[in-house]
GROMACS .gro file of C-alpha atoms in nm:
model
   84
    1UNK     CA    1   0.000   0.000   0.000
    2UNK     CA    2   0.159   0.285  -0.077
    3UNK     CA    3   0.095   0.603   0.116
    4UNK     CA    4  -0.095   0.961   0.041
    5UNK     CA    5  -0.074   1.286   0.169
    6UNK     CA    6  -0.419   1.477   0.262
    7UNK     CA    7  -0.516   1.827   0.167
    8UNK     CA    8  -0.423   1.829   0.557
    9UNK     CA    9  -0.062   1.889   0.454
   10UNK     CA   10   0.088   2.244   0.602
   11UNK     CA   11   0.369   2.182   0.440
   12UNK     CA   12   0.632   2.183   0.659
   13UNK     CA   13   0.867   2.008   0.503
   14UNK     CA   14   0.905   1.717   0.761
   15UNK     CA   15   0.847   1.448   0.550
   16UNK     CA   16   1.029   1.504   0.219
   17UNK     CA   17   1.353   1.425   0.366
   18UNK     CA   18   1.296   1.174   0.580
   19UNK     CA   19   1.178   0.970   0.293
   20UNK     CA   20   1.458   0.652   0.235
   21UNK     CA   21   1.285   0.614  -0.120
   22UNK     CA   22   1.284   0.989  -0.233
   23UNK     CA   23   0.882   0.917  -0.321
   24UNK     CA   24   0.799   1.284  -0.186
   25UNK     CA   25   0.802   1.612  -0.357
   26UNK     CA   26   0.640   1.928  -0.383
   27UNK     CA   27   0.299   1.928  -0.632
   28UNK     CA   28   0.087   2.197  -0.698
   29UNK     CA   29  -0.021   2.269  -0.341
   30UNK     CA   30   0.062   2.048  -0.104
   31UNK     CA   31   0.311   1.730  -0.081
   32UNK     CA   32   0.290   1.428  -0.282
   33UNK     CA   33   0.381   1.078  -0.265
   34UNK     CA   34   0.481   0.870  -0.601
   35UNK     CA   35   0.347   0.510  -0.580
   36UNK     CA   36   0.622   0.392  -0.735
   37UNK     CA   37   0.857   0.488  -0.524
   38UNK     CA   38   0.668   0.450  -0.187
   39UNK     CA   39   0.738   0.090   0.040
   40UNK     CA   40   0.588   0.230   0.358
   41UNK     CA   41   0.949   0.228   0.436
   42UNK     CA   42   0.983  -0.168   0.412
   43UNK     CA   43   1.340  -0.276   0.382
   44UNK     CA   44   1.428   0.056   0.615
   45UNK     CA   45   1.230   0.081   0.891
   46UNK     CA   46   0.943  -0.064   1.100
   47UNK     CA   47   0.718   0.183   1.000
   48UNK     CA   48   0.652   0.498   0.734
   49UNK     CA   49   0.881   0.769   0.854
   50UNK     CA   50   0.697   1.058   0.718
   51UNK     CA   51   0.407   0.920   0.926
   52UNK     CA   52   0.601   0.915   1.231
   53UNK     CA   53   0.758   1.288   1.222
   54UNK     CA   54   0.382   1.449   1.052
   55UNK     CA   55   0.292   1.687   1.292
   56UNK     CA   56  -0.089   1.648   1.167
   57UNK     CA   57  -0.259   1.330   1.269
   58UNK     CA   58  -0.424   1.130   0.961
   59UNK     CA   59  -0.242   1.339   0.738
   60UNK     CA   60  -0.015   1.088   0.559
   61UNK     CA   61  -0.284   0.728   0.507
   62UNK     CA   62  -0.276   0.448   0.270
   63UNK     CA   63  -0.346   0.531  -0.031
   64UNK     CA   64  -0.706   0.383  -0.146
   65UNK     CA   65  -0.589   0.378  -0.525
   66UNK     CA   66  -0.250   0.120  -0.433
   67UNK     CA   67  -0.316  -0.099  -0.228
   68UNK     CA   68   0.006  -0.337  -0.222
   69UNK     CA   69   0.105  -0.658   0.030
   70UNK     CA   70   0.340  -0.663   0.237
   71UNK     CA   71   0.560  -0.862  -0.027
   72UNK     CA   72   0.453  -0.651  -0.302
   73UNK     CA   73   0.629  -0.368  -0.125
   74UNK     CA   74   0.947  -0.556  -0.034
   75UNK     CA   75   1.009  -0.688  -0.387
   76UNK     CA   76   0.946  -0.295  -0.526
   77UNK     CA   77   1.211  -0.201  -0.264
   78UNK     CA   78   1.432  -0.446  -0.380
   79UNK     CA   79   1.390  -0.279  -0.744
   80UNK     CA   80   1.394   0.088  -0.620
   81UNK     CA   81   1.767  -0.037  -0.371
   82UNK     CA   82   1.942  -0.247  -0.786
   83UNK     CA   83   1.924  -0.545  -0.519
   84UNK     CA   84   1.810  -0.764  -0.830
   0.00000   0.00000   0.00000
């Protein structure tokens, strides 16, 4: 599943860099995430980093549109990390 960011977003600029896949970036208004590049931080971390420093609760969820298993998301971070 890979993650979205609400029309909550303040951008504050938390998230972007904390981001081991570099799936975040500045759109139009707010932050986005790239589905292709988001692993809810599998093969990094226990859990999503730019969920754990969002200062807005329910700001960064799963993203309805991608909804990916757990070993969906490992074998895309094993793409995204040339471990292949």
């Amino acid at each position: 599943m890979a993650l979205l960011i609400t029309s909550k977003c303040i951008n504050c600029d938390m998230c972007d860099p904390e981001c081991p896949n570099g799936a975040i970036s500045m759109g139009n208004r707010i932050y986005e995430i790239d589905p292709n590049l988001c692993t809810e931080c599998k093969g990094h971390y226990d859990k999503p980093t730019c969920q754990s420093v969002c200062p807005i609760t329910n700001c960064i969820i799963t993203d309805p549109e991608h909804i990916e298993t757990e070993h969906q998301l490992l074998e895309k971070f094993v793409v995204i990390q040339g471990l292949t």
